[in-house]
Coordinates of C-alpha atoms in Angstrom, one line a residue:
M1 CA -32.2 9.6 26.5
Q2 CA -33.0 13.1 27.6
R3 CA -30.4 15.2 29.3
R4 CA -30.3 18.9 30.1
T5 CA -27.5 21.3 29.1
T6 CA -27.2 24.9 30.1
A7 CA -28.7 25.8 26.7
G8 CA -31.6 23.4 26.8
P9 CA -32.6 19.7 26.9
V10 CA -31.3 17.2 24.3
V11 CA -32.6 13.8 23.4
G12 CA -30.0 11.2 22.3
S13 CA -30.0 7.6 21.2
D14 CA -30.1 4.4 23.3
D15 CA -27.6 2.1 21.5
G16 CA -27.2 -0.2 24.4
R17 CA -28.1 -3.3 22.4
T18 CA -25.8 -2.6 19.5
S19 CA -22.8 -0.7 20.9
G20 CA -23.4 -0.8 24.7
T21 CA -23.6 3.0 24.8
W22 CA -25.8 6.0 24.9
S23 CA -25.0 8.9 22.6
W24 CA -25.9 12.5 22.0
K25 CA -24.7 13.9 18.6
G26 CA -24.8 17.3 17.0
V27 CA -25.2 19.2 20.3
P28 CA -24.6 22.9 19.8
Y29 CA -21.8 24.3 22.1
A30 CA -21.8 27.7 20.5
R31 CA -23.8 29.9 18.2
A32 CA -23.3 29.6 14.4
P33 CA -20.2 31.7 13.5
V34 CA -21.9 33.2 10.5
A35 CA -22.5 36.7 9.1
D36 CA -21.4 39.2 11.8
L37 CA -20.0 36.4 13.9
R38 CA -17.7 35.1 11.3
W39 CA -14.1 35.6 12.5
R40 CA -15.2 36.4 16.1
A41 CA -14.8 34.4 19.3
P42 CA -17.6 31.8 19.7
R43 CA -20.7 33.0 21.4
D44 CA -23.0 31.0 23.7
A45 CA -25.5 28.8 21.9
R46 CA -29.0 30.2 21.6
A47 CA -31.1 28.7 24.4
W48 CA -34.0 26.4 23.6
T49 CA -36.8 25.1 25.8
E50 CA -38.3 22.1 23.9
P51 CA -36.3 18.8 23.8
R52 CA -33.9 18.9 20.9
S53 CA -33.0 15.8 18.9
A54 CA -29.4 14.9 19.3
T55 CA -29.2 11.7 17.2
A56 CA -27.2 12.8 14.1
F57 CA -23.8 14.4 13.7
G58 CA -23.7 18.1 13.0
P59 CA -22.4 19.3 9.7
A60 CA -18.6 19.3 9.1
C61 CA -17.1 22.8 9.3
V62 CA -16.8 24.3 5.8
Q63 CA -13.6 23.2 4.0
T64 CA -12.2 22.1 0.7
G65 CA -12.9 18.4 0.0
R66 CA -9.9 16.1 0.5
L67 CA -9.0 12.5 0.3
Y68 CA -9.9 12.1 4.0
G69 CA -13.5 13.4 3.7
P70 CA -16.1 14.4 4.3
G71 CA -18.0 14.1 1.1
L72 CA -21.4 15.6 0.3
N73 CA -23.2 13.7 3.0
N74 CA -21.0 14.3 6.1
R75 CA -19.9 10.7 6.2
H76 CA -17.4 8.3 4.6
D77 CA -19.0 7.4 1.3
D78 CA -18.2 7.5 -2.4
S79 CA -19.0 11.2 -2.7
I80 CA -15.6 11.9 -1.2
G81 CA -14.1 10.9 -4.6
T82 CA -16.4 13.4 -6.4
T83 CA -15.8 16.4 -4.1
L84 CA -12.0 16.6 -4.1
G85 CA -11.1 20.2 -4.5
R86 CA -14.7 21.4 -4.0
T87 CA -16.3 23.2 -1.1
V88 CA -18.1 20.9 1.4
G89 CA -19.5 21.4 4.9
S90 CA -21.1 24.4 6.5
E91 CA -20.1 27.4 8.6
D92 CA -22.9 26.5 11.0
C93 CA -20.9 23.7 12.5
L94 CA -20.0 24.3 16.1
T95 CA -21.4 21.1 17.6
L96 CA -20.1 18.2 19.7
N97 CA -20.9 14.6 20.3
I98 CA -21.0 12.6 23.6
W99 CA -20.9 8.8 24.2
S100 CA -21.3 7.1 27.6
P101 CA -21.7 3.5 28.6
A102 CA -25.3 2.4 28.6
A103 CA -25.7 2.3 32.3
P104 CA -26.0 4.9 35.1
A105 CA -22.6 5.8 36.5
T106 CA -21.9 4.5 40.0
A107 CA -19.3 7.3 40.2
P108 CA -18.5 10.2 37.8
R109 CA -16.6 8.8 34.8
P110 CA -13.4 10.2 33.4
V111 CA -13.9 12.3 30.3
I112 CA -11.9 12.1 27.0
V113 CA -12.4 15.1 24.7
F114 CA -11.0 14.4 21.2
V115 CA -9.8 17.1 18.7
H116 CA -9.6 15.7 15.1
G117 CA -6.7 16.2 12.7
G118 CA -6.6 17.3 9.1
S119 CA -3.8 19.9 8.9
N120 CA -6.2 22.5 10.4
I121 CA -7.8 22.8 7.1
A122 CA -10.0 19.6 7.0
G123 CA -11.6 16.9 9.1
Y124 CA -15.0 16.1 10.6
T125 CA -16.3 14.3 13.7
A126 CA -18.5 12.0 11.7
D127 CA -15.5 10.2 10.4
P128 CA -16.2 6.6 11.4
V129 CA -12.8 6.1 12.9
Y130 CA -13.6 8.8 15.5
D131 CA -16.8 7.2 16.8
G132 CA -16.5 7.2 20.5
A133 CA -18.8 4.2 21.4
A134 CA -16.2 1.4 21.6
L135 CA -13.7 3.6 23.7
A136 CA -16.5 4.8 26.0
R137 CA -17.7 1.2 26.6
S138 CA -14.3 -0.4 27.0
Q139 CA -13.0 2.2 29.4
D140 CA -16.1 3.1 31.3
A141 CA -15.5 6.7 30.2
V142 CA -17.4 9.6 28.7
V143 CA -16.0 10.4 25.2
V144 CA -16.6 13.8 23.5
S145 CA -15.7 14.8 20.0
L146 CA -16.0 18.3 18.6
N147 CA -16.1 20.3 15.4
Y148 CA -14.0 23.5 15.2
R149 CA -13.5 26.1 12.5
L150 CA -11.0 25.2 9.8
G151 CA -8.6 26.9 7.4
V152 CA -8.9 30.6 7.1
F153 CA -12.2 30.5 9.0
G154 CA -10.4 29.1 12.0
F155 CA -7.0 30.9 11.8
L156 CA -6.9 34.4 10.3
N157 CA -4.6 37.3 11.3
Q158 CA -6.3 40.2 9.5
A159 CA -5.8 43.8 10.6
Q160 CA -9.2 45.0 9.4
L161 CA -11.0 42.5 11.7
K162 CA -9.3 43.5 14.9
N163 CA -11.4 45.3 17.5
G164 CA -9.2 45.6 20.6
D165 CA -10.4 42.3 22.1
R166 CA -7.2 40.3 22.6
E167 CA -8.9 36.9 22.2
E168 CA -10.6 37.8 18.9
D169 CA -7.6 39.8 17.7
S170 CA -5.4 36.7 18.1
G171 CA -7.0 35.3 15.0
N172 CA -7.0 31.8 16.6
F173 CA -10.7 31.2 16.2
A174 CA -10.4 27.4 16.0
L175 CA -8.6 27.3 19.4
L176 CA -11.3 29.6 20.9
D177 CA -13.8 27.1 19.6
I178 CA -12.1 24.2 21.4
V179 CA -11.9 26.3 24.6
K180 CA -15.7 27.0 24.2
A181 CA -16.3 23.2 23.9
L182 CA -14.2 22.6 27.0
T183 CA -16.3 25.2 28.8
F184 CA -19.4 23.2 27.8
V185 CA -17.8 20.1 29.2
Q186 CA -17.1 21.8 32.5
A187 CA -20.6 23.1 32.8
D188 CA -22.6 20.2 31.5
I189 CA -20.7 16.9 31.4
A190 CA -21.8 15.9 34.9
G191 CA -25.3 15.5 33.5
F192 CA -24.0 12.8 31.1
G193 CA -22.2 10.9 33.9
G194 CA -18.8 12.6 33.4
D195 CA -16.4 14.0 35.9
P196 CA -15.5 17.6 35.1
G197 CA -12.5 17.3 37.4
R198 CA -10.9 14.5 35.2
V199 CA -11.0 15.8 31.6
T200 CA -8.4 14.5 29.2
L201 CA -7.9 16.7 26.1
M202 CA -6.7 14.4 23.2
G203 CA -5.7 15.5 19.7
Q204 CA -4.2 13.8 16.7
S205 CA -2.0 15.5 14.1
A206 CA -3.4 19.1 13.7
G207 CA -5.5 18.2 16.7
A208 CA -2.3 17.5 18.7
V209 CA -0.9 20.8 17.5
N210 CA -3.9 22.5 18.9
V211 CA -3.7 20.6 22.2
H212 CA -0.1 21.7 22.6
A213 CA -1.1 25.2 21.8
L214 CA -3.7 25.2 24.6
L215 CA -1.4 23.4 27.0
T216 CA 1.0 26.4 26.7
S217 CA -1.7 29.1 26.2
P218 CA -1.1 32.2 28.4
M219 CA -4.9 32.7 28.3
L220 CA -5.5 29.3 29.9
V221 CA -2.5 29.5 32.2
A222 CA -4.1 32.6 33.7
R223 CA -7.4 30.9 34.5
A224 CA -8.1 30.1 38.1
R225 CA -9.4 26.7 37.3
P226 CA -8.2 24.4 34.5
L227 CA -10.4 23.3 31.6
F228 CA -8.6 20.0 31.3
H229 CA -6.4 17.8 33.6
R230 CA -4.4 15.5 31.2
A231 CA -3.2 15.9 27.7
V232 CA -2.8 13.3 24.9
V233 CA -0.9 14.4 21.8
L234 CA -0.7 12.0 18.9
S235 CA 1.6 12.9 16.1
G236 CA 1.9 16.6 16.6
G237 CA 4.0 19.3 18.1
I238 CA 4.2 23.1 18.7
S239 CA 7.8 24.2 17.9
T240 CA 9.2 27.3 16.4
A241 CA 12.4 27.0 14.4
A242 CA 14.3 28.4 17.4
S243 CA 14.4 25.2 19.3
L244 CA 14.5 22.6 16.5
P245 CA 17.6 21.0 14.9
R246 CA 18.8 22.8 11.8
G247 CA 16.6 21.9 8.8
A248 CA 13.7 20.7 10.9
I249 CA 10.2 21.6 9.9
A250 CA 8.6 24.1 12.4
G251 CA 4.9 24.2 13.0
V252 CA 4.8 27.7 14.6
L253 CA 5.5 30.5 12.1
P254 CA 5.8 34.2 13.0
A255 CA 2.6 36.1 13.4
A256 CA 3.8 38.6 10.7
L257 CA 3.6 35.8 8.1
W258 CA 0.0 35.1 9.0
A259 CA -0.7 38.8 8.8
A260 CA 0.6 38.8 5.3
R261 CA -1.7 36.0 4.4
G262 CA -4.6 37.9 6.0
D263 CA -3.8 41.0 3.8
A264 CA -3.5 38.8 0.8
L265 CA -7.0 37.3 1.4
L266 CA -8.6 40.7 1.6
D267 CA -6.7 42.0 -1.5
E268 CA -7.6 39.0 -3.6
G269 CA -11.2 39.0 -2.4
L270 CA -11.7 42.6 -3.3
V271 CA -10.2 42.0 -6.8
A272 CA -12.3 38.8 -7.3
Q273 CA -15.5 40.7 -6.4
G274 CA -14.7 43.6 -8.8
R275 CA -14.3 46.2 -6.0
A276 CA -10.6 46.7 -7.1
F277 CA -8.6 46.2 -10.2
D278 CA -5.5 44.9 -8.5
A279 CA -3.8 44.5 -5.1
A280 CA -2.6 48.1 -5.1
G281 CA -6.1 49.3 -5.8
A282 CA -7.5 47.0 -3.1
R283 CA -5.1 48.6 -0.5
R284 CA -6.1 52.1 -1.6
L285 CA -9.8 51.1 -1.3
V286 CA -9.3 49.8 2.3
A287 CA -7.3 52.9 3.3
E288 CA -10.1 55.2 2.0
S289 CA -13.0 53.1 3.3
G290 CA -11.7 52.1 6.8
A291 CA -11.6 48.9 8.8
A292 CA -15.3 48.6 9.4
A293 CA -16.1 48.5 5.7
A294 CA -13.3 46.2 4.9
G295 CA -14.3 43.8 7.7
G296 CA -17.8 43.9 6.4
W297 CA -16.7 43.0 2.9
L298 CA -14.7 40.0 4.3
R299 CA -17.6 38.8 6.4
G300 CA -20.0 39.2 3.5
M301 CA -18.0 37.0 1.1
P302 CA -19.6 33.6 0.3
A303 CA -17.7 30.8 2.0
D304 CA -17.1 29.1 -1.4
L305 CA -15.4 32.3 -2.7
V306 CA -13.2 32.5 0.3
L307 CA -12.1 28.9 -0.1
E308 CA -11.7 29.3 -3.9
L309 CA -9.3 32.2 -3.2
V310 CA -7.3 30.0 -0.9
R311 CA -7.3 27.1 -3.3
T312 CA -6.1 29.2 -6.2
R313 CA -4.7 32.7 -5.5
L314 CA -3.3 32.1 -2.0
A315 CA -2.0 28.6 -2.8
A316 CA -0.1 30.0 -5.7
R317 CA 1.6 32.4 -3.2
G318 CA 2.4 29.6 -0.7
M319 CA -0.3 30.9 1.7
A320 CA -2.9 28.1 1.8
S321 CA -1.9 26.5 5.1
S322 CA -3.4 27.1 8.6
N323 CA -1.9 26.7 12.0
P324 CA -1.9 28.4 15.4
I325 CA -0.9 32.0 15.3
P326 CA 1.6 33.0 18.0
D327 CA -0.1 36.2 19.2
G328 CA 1.2 36.0 22.8
W329 CA -2.2 35.5 24.6
V330 CA -4.2 32.7 23.0
V331 CA -1.0 31.1 21.7
A332 CA 2.4 31.7 23.3
R333 CA 4.9 33.4 21.1
D334 CA 7.3 30.5 21.7
P335 CA 5.5 27.5 23.2
I336 CA 8.6 25.4 23.9
A337 CA 10.3 28.4 25.6
A338 CA 7.1 28.8 27.7
I339 CA 7.3 25.1 28.8
R340 CA 11.0 25.4 29.8
A341 CA 10.1 28.6 31.8
G342 CA 7.3 26.7 33.6
R343 CA 4.6 28.9 31.9
Y344 CA 2.2 26.1 30.9
L345 CA -0.5 23.9 32.4
H346 CA 1.3 21.3 34.5
V347 CA -0.7 18.2 33.7
P348 CA 0.3 14.6 32.8
V349 CA 1.1 14.3 29.1
L350 CA 0.9 11.1 26.9
A351 CA 2.4 11.4 23.4
G352 CA 2.1 9.0 20.4
H353 CA 4.2 8.6 17.3
A354 CA 3.8 6.3 14.4
R355 CA 7.0 4.6 13.2
D356 CA 6.3 5.5 9.5
E357 CA 4.5 8.8 10.0
T358 CA 5.6 10.4 6.7
R359 CA 4.6 7.5 4.4
L360 CA 1.2 9.1 4.4
F361 CA 2.8 12.3 2.9
P362 CA 5.0 10.9 0.1
Q363 CA 4.5 14.0 -2.0
L364 CA 6.7 15.9 0.5
L365 CA 9.7 14.0 -0.4
A366 CA 10.0 16.5 -3.3
L367 CA 10.8 19.3 -0.8
R368 CA 14.5 18.7 -0.6
P369 CA 17.2 16.6 -2.3
E370 CA 18.0 14.9 1.0
F371 CA 14.4 13.4 0.9
G372 CA 14.8 12.3 -2.7
G373 CA 13.8 15.5 -4.4
I374 CA 10.7 13.9 -6.1
S375 CA 7.2 13.1 -5.0
G376 CA 7.0 9.6 -3.6
R377 CA 3.5 8.9 -4.9
L378 CA 2.6 8.3 -8.5
L379 CA -1.2 8.2 -7.9
D380 CA -3.2 11.4 -7.4
D381 CA -5.8 11.6 -4.6
A382 CA -8.7 10.7 -6.9
A383 CA -6.8 7.5 -8.1
V384 CA -5.9 6.6 -4.5
F385 CA -9.5 7.0 -3.3
A386 CA -10.9 5.0 -6.3
L387 CA -8.5 2.2 -5.5
V388 CA -8.6 1.9 -1.7
S389 CA -12.3 2.6 -1.3
H390 CA -13.4 -0.7 -2.9
Y391 CA -10.3 -2.8 -2.4
D392 CA -10.7 -6.4 -1.3
P393 CA -7.9 -7.2 1.1
E394 CA -8.8 -10.9 1.2
A395 CA -8.2 -11.4 -2.5
A396 CA -4.8 -11.6 -4.3
P397 CA -3.1 -8.2 -4.5
G398 CA -4.9 -5.9 -6.9
T399 CA -2.1 -3.4 -7.3
T400 CA 1.7 -3.4 -7.3
I401 CA 4.2 -1.3 -5.5
E402 CA 5.5 0.0 -8.8
Q403 CA 2.1 1.6 -9.5
W404 CA 2.5 3.7 -6.3
I405 CA 6.1 4.6 -5.8
P406 CA 8.6 6.0 -8.4
G407 CA 11.4 3.7 -9.6
A408 CA 14.0 6.1 -8.2
L409 CA 12.8 5.3 -4.7
L410 CA 12.8 1.5 -5.2
P411 CA 13.5 -0.9 -3.8
V412 CA 11.6 0.4 -0.8
D413 CA 14.2 -0.9 1.7
A414 CA 17.3 0.3 -0.1
P415 CA 19.7 2.2 2.2
I416 CA 19.7 6.0 1.8
T417 CA 17.8 6.1 -1.5
G418 CA 14.9 3.8 -0.9
F419 CA 11.3 5.0 -0.1
G420 CA 11.7 3.8 3.5
A421 CA 14.9 5.6 4.1
R422 CA 13.8 8.8 2.4
S423 CA 10.5 8.8 4.4
A424 CA 12.5 8.2 7.6
A425 CA 14.7 11.1 6.9
L426 CA 11.7 13.3 6.5
D427 CA 10.2 12.0 9.7
R428 CA 13.4 12.8 11.7
L429 CA 13.2 16.4 10.7
W430 CA 9.4 16.7 11.1
F431 CA 7.3 14.5 13.4
A432 CA 10.2 13.0 15.5
A433 CA 11.8 16.4 15.8
I434 CA 8.8 18.2 17.1
R435 CA 7.9 15.3 19.4
D436 CA 11.3 15.2 21.0
D437 CA 11.4 19.0 21.3
A438 CA 8.1 19.2 23.2
L439 CA 8.7 16.1 25.4
D440 CA 12.2 17.1 26.3
A441 CA 10.9 20.5 27.4
L442 CA 8.1 19.0 29.4
R443 CA 10.4 16.4 31.0
S444 CA 12.6 19.2 32.2
R445 CA 9.7 20.5 34.3
Q446 CA 7.7 17.4 35.3
A447 CA 8.0 13.6 35.6
A448 CA 4.5 12.8 34.2
V449 CA 5.4 12.5 30.5
W450 CA 4.9 9.2 28.6
A451 CA 5.3 8.3 25.0
Y452 CA 4.6 5.4 22.7
E453 CA 5.6 4.4 19.2
F454 CA 3.1 2.6 17.0
D455 CA 4.8 -0.2 14.9
W456 CA 2.0 -2.3 13.7
D457 CA 2.4 -2.9 9.9
R458 CA 0.7 -6.2 9.2
L459 CA -1.2 -4.8 6.2
P460 CA -1.7 -7.1 3.1
A461 CA 0.9 -6.7 0.4
P462 CA 1.9 -4.3 -1.1
F463 CA 0.5 -1.9 1.4
D464 CA 2.7 -3.2 4.2
R465 CA 5.6 -1.6 2.3
I466 CA 3.8 1.4 0.9
F467 CA 2.3 2.6 4.2
G468 CA 3.6 0.4 7.0
A469 CA 2.8 2.1 10.3
A470 CA 1.9 5.4 8.8
H471 CA 0.4 8.7 10.2
T472 CA -3.1 8.2 11.5
F473 CA -2.9 4.3 11.4
D474 CA -2.9 4.1 15.2
L475 CA -6.3 5.8 15.5
P476 CA -8.4 2.7 14.7
F477 CA -6.6 1.0 17.6
V478 CA -7.0 3.9 19.9
F479 CA -10.8 4.1 19.2
G480 CA -11.4 0.4 18.6
N481 CA -13.0 1.1 15.2
F482 CA -12.0 -1.2 12.3
G483 CA -15.1 -0.7 10.2
P484 CA -15.4 1.2 6.9
S485 CA -13.0 4.1 6.6
L486 CA -10.5 5.4 4.1
Y487 CA -7.7 2.8 4.6
S488 CA -9.7 0.0 6.3
G489 CA -10.0 -1.9 3.0
I490 CA -6.2 -2.1 2.6
S491 CA -5.4 -2.7 6.2
F492 CA -7.6 -5.1 8.1
T493 CA -8.0 -8.7 7.2
R494 CA -9.2 -11.9 8.9
A495 CA -5.6 -13.0 9.2
N496 CA -4.5 -10.0 11.3
E497 CA -7.8 -9.6 13.2
R498 CA -6.9 -11.4 16.4
G499 CA -3.6 -9.6 16.9
R500 CA -4.9 -6.1 16.1
L501 CA -8.0 -6.5 18.3
A502 CA -5.9 -7.6 21.2
L503 CA -3.4 -4.7 20.6
S504 CA -6.3 -2.2 20.3
R505 CA -7.5 -3.3 23.8
V506 CA -4.0 -2.9 25.3
M507 CA -3.8 0.6 23.8
Q508 CA -7.4 1.5 24.9
D509 CA -6.6 0.3 28.4
A510 CA -3.5 2.5 28.5
L511 CA -5.6 5.5 27.4
G512 CA -8.3 4.7 30.0
A513 CA -5.8 4.3 32.8
F514 CA -4.3 7.7 31.8
A515 CA -7.7 9.3 31.7
R516 CA -8.6 7.9 35.2
D517 CA -5.3 8.3 37.0
G518 CA -2.9 10.4 34.9
D519 CA -0.6 7.3 34.4
P520 CA -0.9 4.9 31.4
N521 CA 0.5 1.9 33.1
H522 CA -2.1 -0.9 33.6
A523 CA -2.4 -4.5 34.5
G524 CA -2.6 -5.6 30.8
L525 CA 0.9 -4.4 30.1
D526 CA 3.7 -7.0 30.5
V527 CA 6.3 -4.3 30.9
T528 CA 6.6 -1.1 33.0
W529 CA 6.0 2.0 31.0
R530 CA 8.6 4.5 32.2
P531 CA 8.4 8.2 31.6
W532 CA 10.1 9.9 28.7
P533 CA 12.7 9.4 27.3
G534 CA 11.5 5.9 27.8
R535 CA 8.7 4.7 25.6
L536 CA 6.7 1.7 24.7
R537 CA 6.5 0.2 21.2
F538 CA 3.0 -1.1 20.4
D539 CA 3.0 -4.0 17.9
A540 CA 1.3 -7.3 17.4
D541 CA 1.8 -10.5 15.4
Q542 CA -1.2 -12.3 13.8
D543 CA -2.5 -13.4 17.2
V544 CA -1.1 -11.5 20.2
P545 CA 0.2 -8.0 21.1
R546 CA 3.9 -7.4 21.2
V547 CA 4.6 -4.5 23.6
T548 CA 8.2 -3.7 24.4
A549 CA 9.9 -1.0 26.4
Q550 CA 12.7 1.2 25.1
Q551 CA 14.7 3.2 27.6
G552 CA 17.1 6.1 27.3
D553 CA 17.8 8.1 24.2
A554 CA 14.6 8.2 22.1
S555 CA 16.2 9.3 18.8

């Protein structure tokens, strides 16, 4: 399966007999961002002339190991449980993957480019949930997934690294990576049967945040030709505090806060390397030595040391997160205001929301008294992984709800004080708030805005009440992948198989219709999907899908 890219020929895999697709994995779309290229905009991949094997995923971008992987082997395996809190992945990671149906295209196929989630600090395209084969086959589409820089490697506002280039100086290296991958798609996807004029950019969670950021990016608005033509945003938004209800959780923080984090990373790094005794000494050293020397010290730090500083010293100062930096060029200073002013890419938008988003983040109930004021999870990540990774969903329940959720939040369905009510309160001020803010703004400027809510919660007990329809739980349905993954063992049973497979096909057909025509309505829906504030609720019983329409106020 040889194809030519602008950088050179690649040879993929013919999986026609097993998955009905051809695939090309680990295709470089940019040069490795290492040494002098660390914290710079991505450069063109080095050209090659001999056919290059493209049969295995490229390494995950360097990150701290989390519950959601990867482990040591760039896949979902038991090593995830042994690498929690340790550095995994590689800085040499800017690759993408392509799946197409295993047949020549009679006409150019729509293209779906997926940006994974992970709080912009974790994630990897080799996660089995993200495999694009089933989606490509069912929708006669070309599916692309991509790695992009994470954490402080992907988002860093550091004065000593600035050089007068407004893209690099933005600090939004992860977004520049995604743009570079989209540039690859525009240049090369036709050779894989894809239509560069029908590209859907889809992201989930942090990936959705990044899609919103690019949808409103002044840099992309200024381009003569768009890099994508539809947007799918699943469980993510791009609001500052200015446009959200009081108390809501904003995703866009002032650039000055990110600059303070950049300064802290440099100060702590110089202290950790013995170049300075304390932060004051580090600042004196930088002032005496100049930006070039300071930038060199940062680029010369081992990746593991950089992440160790984030895990320990920056985390202790509340500076361990990563998100788009509102520099005013790569990322709008106020993306919602930009939409309301018409300064964004006017493309059809499809948004998804899981009914119980925040049940995946029960620790955050400790943030405020109104959410309960205590963590909603008794098990730590290591215990969760050990339990769910080898769980038998067909056997009698092997755990109880009391092992997971503190007694103060039980019973789960208690009004106001129950785990369900507390989680819903958090969702209203987080995922629902940022969804409504973005979609209301978009609907004020265009008609082509659709939304769904994912309600499927037929997990075996007690996980139906612990997780329900939680954050990320719609992704197996979107991709059609119900094989081994983090929560597959506590979610998918023979009893719920018929209903969930049928629901998955309905959801995939909606995505396929949207990618083809910019409208998710399709013949398999028994209802008309009306634009926002209307929405569809996706659910299923044990045997058949249950898709219902909700009109009017989406609150």
